[in-house]
Coordinates of N, CA and C in Angstrom, one line a residue:
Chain A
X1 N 7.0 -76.6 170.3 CA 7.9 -75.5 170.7 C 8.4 -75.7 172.1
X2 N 9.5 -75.1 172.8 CA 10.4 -75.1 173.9 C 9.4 -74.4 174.8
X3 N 8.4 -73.8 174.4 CA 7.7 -72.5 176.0 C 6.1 -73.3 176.1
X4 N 5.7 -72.2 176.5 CA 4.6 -72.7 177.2 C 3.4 -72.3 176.3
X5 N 2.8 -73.2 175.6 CA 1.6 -73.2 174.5 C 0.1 -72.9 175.0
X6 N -0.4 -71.9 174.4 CA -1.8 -71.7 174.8 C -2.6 -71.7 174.0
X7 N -4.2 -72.2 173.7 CA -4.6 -72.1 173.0 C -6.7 -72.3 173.2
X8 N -7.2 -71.3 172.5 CA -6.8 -70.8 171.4 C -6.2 -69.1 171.8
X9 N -5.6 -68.4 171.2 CA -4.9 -67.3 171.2 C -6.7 -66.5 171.5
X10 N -7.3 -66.5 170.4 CA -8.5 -65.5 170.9 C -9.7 -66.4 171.2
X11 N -10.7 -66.0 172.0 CA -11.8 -66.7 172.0 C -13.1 -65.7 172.3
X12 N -14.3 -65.5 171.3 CA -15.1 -64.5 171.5 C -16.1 -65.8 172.1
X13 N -17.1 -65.1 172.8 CA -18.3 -66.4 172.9 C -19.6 -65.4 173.4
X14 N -20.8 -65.8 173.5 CA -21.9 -64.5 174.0 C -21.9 -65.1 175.7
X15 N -22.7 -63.8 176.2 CA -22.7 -64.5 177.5 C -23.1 -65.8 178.3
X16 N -22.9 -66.4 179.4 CA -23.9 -67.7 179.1 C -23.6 -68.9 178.6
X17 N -22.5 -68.7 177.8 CA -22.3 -69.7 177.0 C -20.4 -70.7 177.8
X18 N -19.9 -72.1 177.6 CA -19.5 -72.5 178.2 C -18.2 -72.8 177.6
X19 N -16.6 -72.3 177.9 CA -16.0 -71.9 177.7 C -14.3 -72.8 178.1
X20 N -13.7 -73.7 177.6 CA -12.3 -73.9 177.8 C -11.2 -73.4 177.1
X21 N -10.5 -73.3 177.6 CA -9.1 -73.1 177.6 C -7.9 -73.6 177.8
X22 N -6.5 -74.3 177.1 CA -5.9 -75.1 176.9 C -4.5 -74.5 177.0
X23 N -3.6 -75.0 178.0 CA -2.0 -74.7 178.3 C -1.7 -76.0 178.4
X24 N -0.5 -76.0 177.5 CA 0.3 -76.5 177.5 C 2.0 -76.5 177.7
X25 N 1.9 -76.9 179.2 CA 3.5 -76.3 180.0 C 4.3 -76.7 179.1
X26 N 5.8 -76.3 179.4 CA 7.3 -76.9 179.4 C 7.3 -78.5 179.5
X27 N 7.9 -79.0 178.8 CA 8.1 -80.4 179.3 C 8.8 -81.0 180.7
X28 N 7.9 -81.5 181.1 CA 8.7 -81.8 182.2 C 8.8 -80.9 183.7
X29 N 8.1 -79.6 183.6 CA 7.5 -79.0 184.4 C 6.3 -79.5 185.3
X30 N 6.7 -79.6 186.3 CA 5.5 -80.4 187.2 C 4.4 -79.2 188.0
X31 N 5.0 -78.0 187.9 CA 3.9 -77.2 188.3 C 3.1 -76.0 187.3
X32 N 2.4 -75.7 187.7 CA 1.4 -75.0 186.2 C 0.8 -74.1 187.5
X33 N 0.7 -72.9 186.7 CA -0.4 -71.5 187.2 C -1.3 -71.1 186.2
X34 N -2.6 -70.6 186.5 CA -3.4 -69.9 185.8 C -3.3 -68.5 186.4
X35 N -3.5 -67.5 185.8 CA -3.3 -66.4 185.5 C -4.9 -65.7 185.1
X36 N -5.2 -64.4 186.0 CA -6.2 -63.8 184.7 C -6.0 -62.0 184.6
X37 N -5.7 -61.4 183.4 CA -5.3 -60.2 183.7 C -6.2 -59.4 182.5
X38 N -7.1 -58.5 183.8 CA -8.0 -57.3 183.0 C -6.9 -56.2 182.4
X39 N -7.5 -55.5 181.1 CA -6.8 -54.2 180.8 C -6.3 -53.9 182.0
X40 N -5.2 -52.9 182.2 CA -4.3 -52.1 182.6 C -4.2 -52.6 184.1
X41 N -4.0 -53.9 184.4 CA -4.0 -54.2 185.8 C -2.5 -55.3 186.0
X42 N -2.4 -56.0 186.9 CA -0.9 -56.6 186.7 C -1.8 -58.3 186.5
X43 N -1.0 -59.4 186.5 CA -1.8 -60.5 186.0 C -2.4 -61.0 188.1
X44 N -3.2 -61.7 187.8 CA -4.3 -62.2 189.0 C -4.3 -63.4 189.7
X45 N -3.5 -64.2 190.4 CA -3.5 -65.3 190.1 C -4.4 -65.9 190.5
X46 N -5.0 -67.2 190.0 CA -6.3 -68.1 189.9 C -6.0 -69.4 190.7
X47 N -5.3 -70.1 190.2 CA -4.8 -71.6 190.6 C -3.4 -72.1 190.5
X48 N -3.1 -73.1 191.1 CA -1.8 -73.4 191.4 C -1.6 -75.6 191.2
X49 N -1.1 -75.6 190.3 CA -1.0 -77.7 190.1 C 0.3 -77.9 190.1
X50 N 0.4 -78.3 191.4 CA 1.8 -79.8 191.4 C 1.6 -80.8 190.9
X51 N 1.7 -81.3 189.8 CA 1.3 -82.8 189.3 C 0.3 -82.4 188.8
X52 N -0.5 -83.5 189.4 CA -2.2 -83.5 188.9 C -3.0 -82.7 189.9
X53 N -2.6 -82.5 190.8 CA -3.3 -81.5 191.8 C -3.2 -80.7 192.1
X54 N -4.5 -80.2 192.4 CA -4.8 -78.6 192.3 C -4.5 -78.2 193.7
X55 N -2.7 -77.6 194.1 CA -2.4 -77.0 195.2 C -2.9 -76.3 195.9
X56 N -3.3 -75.3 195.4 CA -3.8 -74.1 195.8 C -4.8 -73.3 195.1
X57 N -6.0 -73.4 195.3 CA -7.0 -72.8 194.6 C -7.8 -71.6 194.6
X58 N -7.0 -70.3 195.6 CA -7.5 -69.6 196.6 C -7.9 -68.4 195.3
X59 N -7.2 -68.1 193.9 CA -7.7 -67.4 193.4 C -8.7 -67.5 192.4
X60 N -9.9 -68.9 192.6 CA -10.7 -69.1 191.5 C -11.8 -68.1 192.2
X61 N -12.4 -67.3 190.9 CA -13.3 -66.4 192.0 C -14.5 -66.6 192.3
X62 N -15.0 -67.8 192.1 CA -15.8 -68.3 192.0 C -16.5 -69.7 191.6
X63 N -17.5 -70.4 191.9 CA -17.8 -71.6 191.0 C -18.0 -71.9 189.8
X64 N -17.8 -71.0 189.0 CA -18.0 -71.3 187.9 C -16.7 -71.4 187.0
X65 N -15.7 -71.6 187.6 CA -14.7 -71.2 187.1 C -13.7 -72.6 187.4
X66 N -12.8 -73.7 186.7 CA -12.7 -75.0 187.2 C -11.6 -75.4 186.2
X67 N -10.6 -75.6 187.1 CA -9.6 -76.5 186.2 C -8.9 -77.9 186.3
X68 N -8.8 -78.3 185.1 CA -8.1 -79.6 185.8 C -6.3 -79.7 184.8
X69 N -6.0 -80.7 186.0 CA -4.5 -81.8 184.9 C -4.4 -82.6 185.1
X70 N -5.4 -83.3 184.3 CA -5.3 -85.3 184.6 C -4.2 -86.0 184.2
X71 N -3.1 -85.2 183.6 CA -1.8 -86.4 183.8 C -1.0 -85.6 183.7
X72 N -1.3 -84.6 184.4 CA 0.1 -83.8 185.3 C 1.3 -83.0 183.9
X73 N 0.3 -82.7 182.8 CA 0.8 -82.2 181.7 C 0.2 -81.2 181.1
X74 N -1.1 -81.1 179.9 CA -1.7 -80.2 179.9 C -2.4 -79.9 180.9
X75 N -2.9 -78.9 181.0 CA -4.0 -78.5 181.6 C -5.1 -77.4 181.2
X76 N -6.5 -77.4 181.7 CA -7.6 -76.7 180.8 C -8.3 -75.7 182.0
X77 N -8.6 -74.9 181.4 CA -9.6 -74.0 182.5 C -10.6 -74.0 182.1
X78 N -11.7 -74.3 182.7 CA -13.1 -74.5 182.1 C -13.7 -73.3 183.0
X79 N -14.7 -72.1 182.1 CA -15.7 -71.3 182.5 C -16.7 -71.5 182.0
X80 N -17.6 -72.0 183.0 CA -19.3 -72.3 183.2 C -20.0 -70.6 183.2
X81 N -21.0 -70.6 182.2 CA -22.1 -69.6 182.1 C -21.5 -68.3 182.3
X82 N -20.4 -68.0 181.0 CA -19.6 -66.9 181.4 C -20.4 -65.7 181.4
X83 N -19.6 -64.6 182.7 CA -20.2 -63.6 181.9 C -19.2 -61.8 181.5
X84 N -19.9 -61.1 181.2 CA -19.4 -59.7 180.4 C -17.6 -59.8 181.7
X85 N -17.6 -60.0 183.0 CA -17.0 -59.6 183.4 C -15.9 -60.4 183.9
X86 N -16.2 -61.7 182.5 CA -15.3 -62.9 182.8 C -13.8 -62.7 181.6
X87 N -14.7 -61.3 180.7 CA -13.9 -60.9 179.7 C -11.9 -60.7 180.2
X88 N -10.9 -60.9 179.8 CA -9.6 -60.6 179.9 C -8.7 -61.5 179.3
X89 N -7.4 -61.5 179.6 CA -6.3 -62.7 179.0 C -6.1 -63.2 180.0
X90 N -6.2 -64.8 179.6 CA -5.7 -65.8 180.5 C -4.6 -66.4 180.3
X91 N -3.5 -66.5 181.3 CA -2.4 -66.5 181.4 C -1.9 -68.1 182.0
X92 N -1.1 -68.4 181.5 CA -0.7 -69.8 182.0 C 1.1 -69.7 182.1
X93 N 1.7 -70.4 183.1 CA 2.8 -70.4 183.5 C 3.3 -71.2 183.7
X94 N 4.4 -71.9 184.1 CA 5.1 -73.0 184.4 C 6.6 -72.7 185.0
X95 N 6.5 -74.2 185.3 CA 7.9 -73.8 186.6 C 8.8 -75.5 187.2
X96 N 9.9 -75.7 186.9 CA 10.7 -76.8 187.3 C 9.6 -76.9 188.8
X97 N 10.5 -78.5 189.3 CA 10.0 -79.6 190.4 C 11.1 -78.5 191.5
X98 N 10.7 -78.7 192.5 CA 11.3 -77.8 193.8 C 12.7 -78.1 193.7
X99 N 13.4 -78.8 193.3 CA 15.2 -79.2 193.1 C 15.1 -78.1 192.0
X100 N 14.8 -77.9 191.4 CA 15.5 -76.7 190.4 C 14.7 -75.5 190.0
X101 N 14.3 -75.3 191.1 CA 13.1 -74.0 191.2 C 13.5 -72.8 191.6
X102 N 14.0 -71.6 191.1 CA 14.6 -70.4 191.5 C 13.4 -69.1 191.5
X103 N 12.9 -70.0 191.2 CA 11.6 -69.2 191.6 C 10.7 -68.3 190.2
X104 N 11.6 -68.8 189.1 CA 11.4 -68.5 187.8 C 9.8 -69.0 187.1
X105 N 9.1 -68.2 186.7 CA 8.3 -68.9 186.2 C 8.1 -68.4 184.8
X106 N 7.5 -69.2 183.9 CA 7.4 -69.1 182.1 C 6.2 -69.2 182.1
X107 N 6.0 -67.9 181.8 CA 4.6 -67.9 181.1 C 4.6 -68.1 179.5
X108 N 3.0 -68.2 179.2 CA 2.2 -68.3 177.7 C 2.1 -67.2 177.2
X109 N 1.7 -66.9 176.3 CA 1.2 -65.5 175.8 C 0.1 -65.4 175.9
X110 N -0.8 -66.6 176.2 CA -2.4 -65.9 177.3 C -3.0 -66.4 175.8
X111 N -4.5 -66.4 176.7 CA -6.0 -66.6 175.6 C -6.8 -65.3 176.2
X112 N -6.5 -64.8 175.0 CA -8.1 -63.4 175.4 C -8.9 -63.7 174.7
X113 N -10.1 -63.8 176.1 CA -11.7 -64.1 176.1 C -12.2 -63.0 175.9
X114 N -13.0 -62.7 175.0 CA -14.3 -61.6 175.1 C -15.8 -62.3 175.3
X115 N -16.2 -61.6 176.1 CA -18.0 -62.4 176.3 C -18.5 -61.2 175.9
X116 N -19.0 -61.4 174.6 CA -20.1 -60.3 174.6 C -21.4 -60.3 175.3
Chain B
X9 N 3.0 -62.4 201.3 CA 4.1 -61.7 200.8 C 3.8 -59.9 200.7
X10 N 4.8 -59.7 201.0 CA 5.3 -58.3 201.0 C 4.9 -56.9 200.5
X11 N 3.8 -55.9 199.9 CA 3.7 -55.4 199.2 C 4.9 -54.4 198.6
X12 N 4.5 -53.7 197.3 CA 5.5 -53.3 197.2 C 5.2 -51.7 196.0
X13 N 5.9 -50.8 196.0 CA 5.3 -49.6 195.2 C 6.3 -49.4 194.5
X14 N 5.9 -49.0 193.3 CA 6.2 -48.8 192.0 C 6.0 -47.4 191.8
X15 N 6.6 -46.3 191.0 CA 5.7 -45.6 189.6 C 5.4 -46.0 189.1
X16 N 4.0 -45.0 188.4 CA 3.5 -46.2 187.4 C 3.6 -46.0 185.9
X17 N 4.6 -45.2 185.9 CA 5.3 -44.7 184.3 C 6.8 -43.8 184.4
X18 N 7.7 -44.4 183.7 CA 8.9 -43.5 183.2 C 9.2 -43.3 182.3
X19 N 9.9 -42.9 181.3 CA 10.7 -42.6 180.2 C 11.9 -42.7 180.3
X20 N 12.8 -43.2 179.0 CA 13.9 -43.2 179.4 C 14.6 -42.8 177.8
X21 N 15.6 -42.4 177.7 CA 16.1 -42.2 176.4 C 16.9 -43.4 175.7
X22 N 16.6 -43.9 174.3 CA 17.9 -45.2 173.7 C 19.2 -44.9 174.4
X23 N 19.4 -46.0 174.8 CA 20.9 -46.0 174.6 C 21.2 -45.7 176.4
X24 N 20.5 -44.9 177.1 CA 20.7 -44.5 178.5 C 20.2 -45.8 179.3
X25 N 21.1 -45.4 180.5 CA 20.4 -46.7 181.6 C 19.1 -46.0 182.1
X26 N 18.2 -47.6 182.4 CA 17.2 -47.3 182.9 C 16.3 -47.5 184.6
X27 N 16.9 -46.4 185.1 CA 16.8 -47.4 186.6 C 15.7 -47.0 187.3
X28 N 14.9 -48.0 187.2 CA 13.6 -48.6 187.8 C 13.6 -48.9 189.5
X29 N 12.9 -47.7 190.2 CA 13.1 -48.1 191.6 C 11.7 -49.0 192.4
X30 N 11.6 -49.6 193.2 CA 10.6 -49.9 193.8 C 11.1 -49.8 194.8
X31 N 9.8 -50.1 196.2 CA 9.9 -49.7 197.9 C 8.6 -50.8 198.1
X32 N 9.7 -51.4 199.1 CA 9.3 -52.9 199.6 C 9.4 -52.7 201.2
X33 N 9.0 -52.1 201.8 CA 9.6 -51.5 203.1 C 9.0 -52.2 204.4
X34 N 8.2 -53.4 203.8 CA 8.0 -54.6 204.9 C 8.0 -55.9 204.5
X35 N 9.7 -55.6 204.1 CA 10.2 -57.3 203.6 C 10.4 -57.8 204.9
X36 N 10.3 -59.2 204.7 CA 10.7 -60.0 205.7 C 12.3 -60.5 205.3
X37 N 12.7 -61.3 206.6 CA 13.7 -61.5 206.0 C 14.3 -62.7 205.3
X38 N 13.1 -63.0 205.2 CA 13.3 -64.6 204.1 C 12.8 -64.1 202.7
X39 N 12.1 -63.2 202.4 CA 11.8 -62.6 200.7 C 12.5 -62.4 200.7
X40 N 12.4 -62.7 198.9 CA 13.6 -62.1 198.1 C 12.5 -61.1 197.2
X41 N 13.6 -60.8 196.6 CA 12.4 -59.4 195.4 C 13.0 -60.0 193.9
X42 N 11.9 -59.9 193.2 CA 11.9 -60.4 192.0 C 11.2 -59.5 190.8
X43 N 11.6 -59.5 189.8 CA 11.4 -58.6 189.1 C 11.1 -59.1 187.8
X44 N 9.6 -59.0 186.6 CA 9.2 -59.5 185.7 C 9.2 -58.1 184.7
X45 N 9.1 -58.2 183.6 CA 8.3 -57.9 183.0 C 7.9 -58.0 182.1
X46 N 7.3 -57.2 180.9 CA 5.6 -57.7 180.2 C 6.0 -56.9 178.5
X47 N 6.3 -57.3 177.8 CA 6.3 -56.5 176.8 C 4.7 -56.4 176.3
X48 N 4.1 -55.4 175.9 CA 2.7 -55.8 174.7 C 2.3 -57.1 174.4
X49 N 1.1 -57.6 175.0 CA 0.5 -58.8 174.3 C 1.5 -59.8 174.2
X50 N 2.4 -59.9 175.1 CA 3.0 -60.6 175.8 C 2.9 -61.6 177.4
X51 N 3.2 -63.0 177.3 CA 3.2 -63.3 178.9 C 4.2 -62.6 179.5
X52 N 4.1 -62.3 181.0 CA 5.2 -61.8 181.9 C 6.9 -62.6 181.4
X53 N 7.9 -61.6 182.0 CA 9.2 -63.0 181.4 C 10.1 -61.9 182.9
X54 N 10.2 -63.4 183.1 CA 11.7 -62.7 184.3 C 12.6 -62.5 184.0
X55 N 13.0 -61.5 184.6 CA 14.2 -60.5 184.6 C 15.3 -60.9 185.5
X56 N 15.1 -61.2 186.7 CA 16.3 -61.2 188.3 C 15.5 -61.3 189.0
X57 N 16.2 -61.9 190.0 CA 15.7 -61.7 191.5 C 17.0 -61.7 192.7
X58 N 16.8 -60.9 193.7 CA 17.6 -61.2 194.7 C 17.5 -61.2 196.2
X59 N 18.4 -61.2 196.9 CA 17.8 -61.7 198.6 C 18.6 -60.5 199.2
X60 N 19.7 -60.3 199.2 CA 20.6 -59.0 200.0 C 21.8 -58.1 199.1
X61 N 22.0 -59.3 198.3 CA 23.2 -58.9 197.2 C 23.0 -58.5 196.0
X62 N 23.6 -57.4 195.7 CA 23.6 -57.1 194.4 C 23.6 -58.1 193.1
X63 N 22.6 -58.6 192.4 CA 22.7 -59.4 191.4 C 23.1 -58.8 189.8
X64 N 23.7 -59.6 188.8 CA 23.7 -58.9 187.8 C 23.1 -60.3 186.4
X65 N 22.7 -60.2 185.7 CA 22.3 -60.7 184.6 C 22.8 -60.4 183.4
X66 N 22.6 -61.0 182.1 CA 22.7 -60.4 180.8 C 21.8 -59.4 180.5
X67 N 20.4 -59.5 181.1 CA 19.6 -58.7 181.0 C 19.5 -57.2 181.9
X68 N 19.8 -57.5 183.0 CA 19.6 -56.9 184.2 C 20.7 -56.7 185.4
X69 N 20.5 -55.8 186.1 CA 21.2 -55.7 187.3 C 20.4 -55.2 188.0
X70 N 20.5 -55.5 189.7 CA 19.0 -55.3 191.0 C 20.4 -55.0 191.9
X71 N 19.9 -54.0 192.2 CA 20.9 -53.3 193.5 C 19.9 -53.4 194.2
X72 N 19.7 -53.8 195.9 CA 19.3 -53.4 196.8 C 19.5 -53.3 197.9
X73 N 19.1 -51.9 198.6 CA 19.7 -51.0 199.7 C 19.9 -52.3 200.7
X74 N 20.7 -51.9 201.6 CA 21.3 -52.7 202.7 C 20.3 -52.6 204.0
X75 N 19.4 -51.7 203.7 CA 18.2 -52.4 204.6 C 16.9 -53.2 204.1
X76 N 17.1 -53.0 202.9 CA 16.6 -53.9 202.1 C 14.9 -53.6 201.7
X77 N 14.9 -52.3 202.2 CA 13.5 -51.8 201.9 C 13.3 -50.9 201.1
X78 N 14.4 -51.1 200.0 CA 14.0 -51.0 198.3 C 15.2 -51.2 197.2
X79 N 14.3 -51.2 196.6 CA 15.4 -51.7 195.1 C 15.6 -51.2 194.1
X80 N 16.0 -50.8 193.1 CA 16.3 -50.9 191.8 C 16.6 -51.6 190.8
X81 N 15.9 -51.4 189.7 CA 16.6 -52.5 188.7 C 16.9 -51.8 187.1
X82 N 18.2 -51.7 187.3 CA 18.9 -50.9 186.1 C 19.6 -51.9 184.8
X83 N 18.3 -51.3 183.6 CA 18.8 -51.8 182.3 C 19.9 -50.9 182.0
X84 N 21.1 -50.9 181.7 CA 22.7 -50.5 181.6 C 22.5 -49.7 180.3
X85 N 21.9 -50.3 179.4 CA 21.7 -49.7 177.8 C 20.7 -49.7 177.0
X86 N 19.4 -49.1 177.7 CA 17.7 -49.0 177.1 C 17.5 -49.3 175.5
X87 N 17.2 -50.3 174.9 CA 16.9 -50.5 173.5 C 15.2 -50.0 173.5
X88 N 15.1 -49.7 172.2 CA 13.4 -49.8 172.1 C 12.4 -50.5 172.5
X89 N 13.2 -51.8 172.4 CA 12.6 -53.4 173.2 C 12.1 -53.4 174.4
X90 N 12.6 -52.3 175.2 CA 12.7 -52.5 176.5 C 11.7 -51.9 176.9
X91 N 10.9 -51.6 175.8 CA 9.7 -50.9 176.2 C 8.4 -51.8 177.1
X92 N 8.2 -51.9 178.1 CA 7.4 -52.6 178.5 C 6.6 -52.2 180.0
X93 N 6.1 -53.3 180.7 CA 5.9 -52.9 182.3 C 6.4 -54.0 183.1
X94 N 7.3 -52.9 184.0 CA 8.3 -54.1 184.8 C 7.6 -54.1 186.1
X95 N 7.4 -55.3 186.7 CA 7.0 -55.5 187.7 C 7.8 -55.4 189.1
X96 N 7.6 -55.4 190.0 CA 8.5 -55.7 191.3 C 7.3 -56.7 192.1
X97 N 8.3 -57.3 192.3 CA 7.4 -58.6 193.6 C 8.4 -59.1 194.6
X98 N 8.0 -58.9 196.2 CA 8.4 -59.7 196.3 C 7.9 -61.0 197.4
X99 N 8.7 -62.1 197.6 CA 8.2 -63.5 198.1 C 8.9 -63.9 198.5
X100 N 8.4 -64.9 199.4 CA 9.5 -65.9 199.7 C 9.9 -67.2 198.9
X101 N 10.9 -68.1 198.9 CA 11.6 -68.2 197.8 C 11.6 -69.8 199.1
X102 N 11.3 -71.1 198.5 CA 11.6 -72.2 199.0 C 10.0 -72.9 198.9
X103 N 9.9 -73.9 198.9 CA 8.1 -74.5 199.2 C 8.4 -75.0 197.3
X104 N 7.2 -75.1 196.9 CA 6.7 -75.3 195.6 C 6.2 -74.4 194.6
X105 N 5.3 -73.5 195.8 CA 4.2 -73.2 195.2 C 4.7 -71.6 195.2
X106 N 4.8 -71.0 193.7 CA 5.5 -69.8 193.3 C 4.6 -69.0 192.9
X107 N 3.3 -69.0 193.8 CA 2.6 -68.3 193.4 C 3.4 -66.9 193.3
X108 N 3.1 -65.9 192.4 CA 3.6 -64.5 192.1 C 1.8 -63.3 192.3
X109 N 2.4 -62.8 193.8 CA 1.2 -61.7 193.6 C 1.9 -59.9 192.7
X110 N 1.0 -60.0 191.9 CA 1.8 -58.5 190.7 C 0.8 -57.2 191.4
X111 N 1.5 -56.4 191.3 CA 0.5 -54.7 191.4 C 0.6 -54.7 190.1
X112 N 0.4 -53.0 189.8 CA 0.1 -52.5 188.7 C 1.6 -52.4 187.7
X113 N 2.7 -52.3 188.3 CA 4.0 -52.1 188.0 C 4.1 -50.9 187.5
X114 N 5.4 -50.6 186.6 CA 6.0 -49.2 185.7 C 6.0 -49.6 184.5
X115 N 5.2 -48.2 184.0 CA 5.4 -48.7 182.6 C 6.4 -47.8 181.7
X116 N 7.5 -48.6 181.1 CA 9.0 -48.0 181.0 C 8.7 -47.7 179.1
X117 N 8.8 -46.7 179.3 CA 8.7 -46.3 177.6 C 10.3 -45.9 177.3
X118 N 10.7 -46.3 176.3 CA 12.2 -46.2 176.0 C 11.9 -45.5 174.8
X119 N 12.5 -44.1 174.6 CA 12.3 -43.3 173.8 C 13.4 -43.2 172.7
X120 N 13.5 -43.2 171.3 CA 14.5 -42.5 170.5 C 15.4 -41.7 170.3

């Protein structure tokens, strides 16, 4: 498809247990966001990749929490030993190279995680 | 970036414009204000953004005041669709990195 692929759509897991998640940007978009949004709040942002690297990382909340994009295309969010309060939709975004960047960004329709 | 206040619910009637204000009242003067929003179990989807001038879209139009410490963003003809929560943000606009900080936004119920 033309937008930005997420997957899987739902993901239940118990707590503890160890957890990825898969976006797949725009073609040809060299920058990618993670996203994390509890019920009734606005989305959170987590991390930030130009390429293969991880720009800006100031919203991971923690170590357990880790993403990569080893060829500057998909990219995965890995949660280590989740827990009850790791529960929400994760959101992924994308966005053109700085020559044609208006500041637009395309999001996913998100992976909602539940940890029971 | 900038904070910015919202209501956090309107109504609007089909068919009527729907004009969504925010107050951004320590923009700088390199942000611009940008406007998303969210239908249900949906990712965010942009709407407009603008720097001093009135912008207009297929979707949208963003008037903002000439001191520029607030805005509006008026849907011209409310469908049911339009039912969602619109965001106001705003940022500075140049660099790479587009990170988007969101509050809670408005949530615009378009009524029958």
């Amino acid at each position: 498809g033309a937008g930005v692929s997420q997957t899987p759509s739902n993901k239940v897991t118990e707590k503890g247990k160890y957890v990825e998640l898969r976006c797949d940007p725009i073609s040809g978009h060299t920058a990618l966001y993670w996203y994390r949004q509890s019920l009734g709040q606005g989305p959170e942002f987590l991390i930030y990749f130009q390429g293969t690297g991880a720009a800006d990382d100031s919203g991971l909340p923690n170590d357990r929490f880790f993403a990569v994009r080893p060829e500057g295309s998909v990219s995965t969010l890995k949660i280590q030993r989740t827990e009850r309060g790791d529960s929400a939709v994760y959101l992924c975004a994308s966005s053109p190279g700085t020559s044609l960047n208006t500041g637009e960004l395309f999001f996913g329709e998100g992976s909602r995680l539940t940890v029971l | 970036d900038a904070k910015t206040t919202q209501p956090p619910s309107m109504d609007c009637a089909e068919g009527r414009a729907a004009n969504l204000p925010c107050n951004h009242s320590t923009i700088s003067g390199n942000e611009y204000v940008y406007w998303y929003r969210q239908i249900h179990s949906q990712g965010p989807q942009y709407i407009i953004h603008g720097l001093k001038n009135n912008e207009t879209n297929e979707m949208a139009s963003l008037i903002i005041t000439e001191d520029r410490k607030s805005s509006t963003l008026i849907l011209p003809h409310a469908t049911l669709r339009d039912t969602a929560v619109y965001y106001c943000i705003v940022r500075v606009r140049g660099g790479s990195n587009y990170k988007l900080t969101f509050g809670k936004g408005t949530l615009l119920t378009v009524n029958p």
